CSV table of C-alpha atoms in Angstrom, one decimal:
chain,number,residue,atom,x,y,z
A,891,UNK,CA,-183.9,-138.9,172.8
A,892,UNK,CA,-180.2,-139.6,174.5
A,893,UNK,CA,-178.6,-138.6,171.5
A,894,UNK,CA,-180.1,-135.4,170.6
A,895,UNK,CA,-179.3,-134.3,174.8
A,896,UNK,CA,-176.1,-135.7,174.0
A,897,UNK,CA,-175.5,-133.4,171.1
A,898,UNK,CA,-177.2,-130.5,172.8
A,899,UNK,CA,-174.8,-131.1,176.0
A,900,UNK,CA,-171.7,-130.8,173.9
A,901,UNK,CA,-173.2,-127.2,171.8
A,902,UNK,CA,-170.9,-124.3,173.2
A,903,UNK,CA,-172.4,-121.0,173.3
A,904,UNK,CA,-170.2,-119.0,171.4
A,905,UNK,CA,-168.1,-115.9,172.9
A,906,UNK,CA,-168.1,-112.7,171.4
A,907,UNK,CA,-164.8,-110.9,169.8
A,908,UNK,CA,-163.4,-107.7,172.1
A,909,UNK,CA,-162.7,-106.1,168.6
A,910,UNK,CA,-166.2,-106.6,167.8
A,911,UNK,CA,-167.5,-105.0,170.5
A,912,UNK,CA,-165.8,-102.4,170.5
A,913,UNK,CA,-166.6,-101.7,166.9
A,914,UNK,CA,-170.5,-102.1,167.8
A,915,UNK,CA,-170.1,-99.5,170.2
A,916,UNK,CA,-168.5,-97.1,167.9
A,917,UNK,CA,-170.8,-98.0,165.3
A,918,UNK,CA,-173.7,-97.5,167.7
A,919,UNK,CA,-172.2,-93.8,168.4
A,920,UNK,CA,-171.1,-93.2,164.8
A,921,UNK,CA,-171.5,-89.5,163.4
A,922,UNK,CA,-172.4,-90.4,159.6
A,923,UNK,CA,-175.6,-90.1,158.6
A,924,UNK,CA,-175.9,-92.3,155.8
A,925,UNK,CA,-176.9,-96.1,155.9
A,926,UNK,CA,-174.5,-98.7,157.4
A,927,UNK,CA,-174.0,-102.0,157.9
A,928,UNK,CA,-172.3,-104.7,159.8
A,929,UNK,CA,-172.5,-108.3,159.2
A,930,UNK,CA,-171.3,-110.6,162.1
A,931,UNK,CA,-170.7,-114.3,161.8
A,932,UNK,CA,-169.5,-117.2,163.8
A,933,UNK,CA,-166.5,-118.7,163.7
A,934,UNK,CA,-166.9,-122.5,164.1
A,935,UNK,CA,-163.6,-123.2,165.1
A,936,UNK,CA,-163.3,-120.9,167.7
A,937,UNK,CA,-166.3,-120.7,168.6
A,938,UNK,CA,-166.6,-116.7,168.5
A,939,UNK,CA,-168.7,-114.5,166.7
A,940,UNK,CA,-166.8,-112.4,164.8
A,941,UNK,CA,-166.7,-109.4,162.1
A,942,UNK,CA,-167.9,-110.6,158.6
A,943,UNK,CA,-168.0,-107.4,156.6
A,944,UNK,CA,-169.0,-103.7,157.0
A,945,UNK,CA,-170.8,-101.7,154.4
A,946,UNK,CA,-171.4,-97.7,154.2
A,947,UNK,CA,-174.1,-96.3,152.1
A,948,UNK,CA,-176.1,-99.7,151.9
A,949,UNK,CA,-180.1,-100.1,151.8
A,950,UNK,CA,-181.6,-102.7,153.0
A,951,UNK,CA,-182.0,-104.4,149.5
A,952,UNK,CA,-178.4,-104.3,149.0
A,953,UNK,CA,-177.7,-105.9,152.3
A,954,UNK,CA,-180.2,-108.4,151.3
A,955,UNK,CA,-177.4,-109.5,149.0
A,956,UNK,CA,-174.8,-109.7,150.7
A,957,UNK,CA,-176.2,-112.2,153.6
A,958,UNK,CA,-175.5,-116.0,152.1
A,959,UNK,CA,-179.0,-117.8,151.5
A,960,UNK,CA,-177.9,-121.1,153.2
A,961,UNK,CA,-175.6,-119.9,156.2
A,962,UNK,CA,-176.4,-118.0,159.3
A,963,UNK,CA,-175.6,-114.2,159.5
A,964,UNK,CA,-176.0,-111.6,162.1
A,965,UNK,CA,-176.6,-108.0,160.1
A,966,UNK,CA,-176.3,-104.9,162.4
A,967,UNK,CA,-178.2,-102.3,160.0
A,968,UNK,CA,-178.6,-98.3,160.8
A,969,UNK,CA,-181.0,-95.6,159.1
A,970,UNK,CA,-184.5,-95.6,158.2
A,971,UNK,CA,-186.3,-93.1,156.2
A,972,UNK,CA,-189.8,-92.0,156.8
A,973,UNK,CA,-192.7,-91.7,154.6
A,974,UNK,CA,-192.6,-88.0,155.8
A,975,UNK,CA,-189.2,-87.0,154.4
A,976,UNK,CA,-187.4,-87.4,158.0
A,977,UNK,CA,-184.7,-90.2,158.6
A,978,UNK,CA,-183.8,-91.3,162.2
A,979,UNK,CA,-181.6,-93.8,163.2
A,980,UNK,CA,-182.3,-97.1,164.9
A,981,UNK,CA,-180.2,-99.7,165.2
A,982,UNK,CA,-181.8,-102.9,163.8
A,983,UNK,CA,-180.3,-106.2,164.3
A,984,UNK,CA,-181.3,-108.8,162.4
A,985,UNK,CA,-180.5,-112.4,163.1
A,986,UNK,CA,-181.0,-113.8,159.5
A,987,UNK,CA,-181.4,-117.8,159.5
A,988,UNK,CA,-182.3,-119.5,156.8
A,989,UNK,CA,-184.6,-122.7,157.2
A,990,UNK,CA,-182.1,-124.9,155.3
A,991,UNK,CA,-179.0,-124.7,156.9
A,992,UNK,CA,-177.5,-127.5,158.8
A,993,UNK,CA,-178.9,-127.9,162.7
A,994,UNK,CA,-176.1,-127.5,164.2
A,995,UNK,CA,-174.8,-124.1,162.3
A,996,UNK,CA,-178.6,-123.3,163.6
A,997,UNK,CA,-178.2,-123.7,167.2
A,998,UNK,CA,-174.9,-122.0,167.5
A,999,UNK,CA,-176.7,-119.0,165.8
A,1000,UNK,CA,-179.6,-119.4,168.2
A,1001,UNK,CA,-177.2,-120.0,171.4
A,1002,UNK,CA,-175.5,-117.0,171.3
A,1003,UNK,CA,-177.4,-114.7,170.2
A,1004,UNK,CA,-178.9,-113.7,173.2
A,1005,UNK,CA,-175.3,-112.8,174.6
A,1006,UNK,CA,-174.6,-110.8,171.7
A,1007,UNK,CA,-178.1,-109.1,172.2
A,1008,UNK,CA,-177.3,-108.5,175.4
A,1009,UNK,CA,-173.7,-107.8,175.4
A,1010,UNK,CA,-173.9,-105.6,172.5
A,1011,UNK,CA,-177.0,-103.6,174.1
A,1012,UNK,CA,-179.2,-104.2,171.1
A,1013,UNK,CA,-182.7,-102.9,171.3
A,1014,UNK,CA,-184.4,-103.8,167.8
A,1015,UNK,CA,-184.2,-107.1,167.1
A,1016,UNK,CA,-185.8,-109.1,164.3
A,1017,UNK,CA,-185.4,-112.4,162.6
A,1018,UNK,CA,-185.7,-113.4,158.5
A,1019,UNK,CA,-185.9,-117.3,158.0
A,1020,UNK,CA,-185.4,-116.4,153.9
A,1021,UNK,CA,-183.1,-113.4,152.6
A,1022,UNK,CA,-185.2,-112.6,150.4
A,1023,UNK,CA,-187.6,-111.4,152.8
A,1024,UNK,CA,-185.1,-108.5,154.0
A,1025,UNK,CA,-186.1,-105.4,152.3
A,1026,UNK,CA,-186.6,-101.4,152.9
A,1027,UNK,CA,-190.8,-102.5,153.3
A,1028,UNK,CA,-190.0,-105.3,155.8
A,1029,UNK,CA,-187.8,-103.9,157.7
A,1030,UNK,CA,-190.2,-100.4,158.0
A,1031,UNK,CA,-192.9,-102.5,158.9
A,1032,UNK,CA,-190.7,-104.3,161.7
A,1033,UNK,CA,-189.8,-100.5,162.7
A,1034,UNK,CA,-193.6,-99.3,162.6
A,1035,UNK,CA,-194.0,-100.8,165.7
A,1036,UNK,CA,-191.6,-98.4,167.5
A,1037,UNK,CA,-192.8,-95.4,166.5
């Protein structure tokens, strides 16, 4: 029991990157009306989460293949179409954390992302514990519950 509060003591919450903040916030005000992505990931070393990669004109089953299947990954997605015809425009986060990644990569992920939620004014959040699970239905479902 020492060790793992030992381990836990030691974990640093990790800060989050000025640039990408500011690049959530324009994102979040962005004019385009097609689907977007960004994918945030921490940087171990420093102990920041940072910009990974941005995407325009992406669907959800294309982002699905962009996020590794054994790390960690924070995806930032915007656009949903209705069953109706209409689109609007939520912004989904998405912390996506696969079950077999190391413990430690884990709790880093977990520890901060309740800053970056916060920080980052995030509204819709969801979790995936397999990639494969992210798709157009999964994530409408997720959305249903907005409407």
């Amino acid at each position: 029991m020492q060790s793992f509060n030992l381990r836990a003591d030691t974990l640093a919450v990790c800060d989050i990157d000025e640039e990408l903040l500011q690049k959530l916030n324009k994102f979040r005000f962005r004019k385009e009306t097609t689907n977007a992505a960004i994918i945030m990931k921490i940087d171990e070393k420093r102990q920041l989460v940072v910009l990974d990669e941005e995407h325009e004109n992406i669907s959800p089953d294309e982002l699905r293949n962009e996020l590794p299947e054994r790390a960690p990954r924070y995806p930032f997605f915007y656009s949903y179409a209705h069953s109706d015809g209409r689109t609007s425009y939520p912004l989904c986060f998405i912390h996506s954390n696969p079950a077999d990644c190391k413990p430690r990569i884990n709790m880093m992920y977990a520890g901060s992302q309740k800053k970056l939620v916060n920080e980052a004014k995030f509204t819709k959040v969801f979790e995936i514990r397999n990639t494969e699970d992210l798709c157009e239905e999964w994530l409408n479902e997720k959305l249903s519950f907005f409407r």
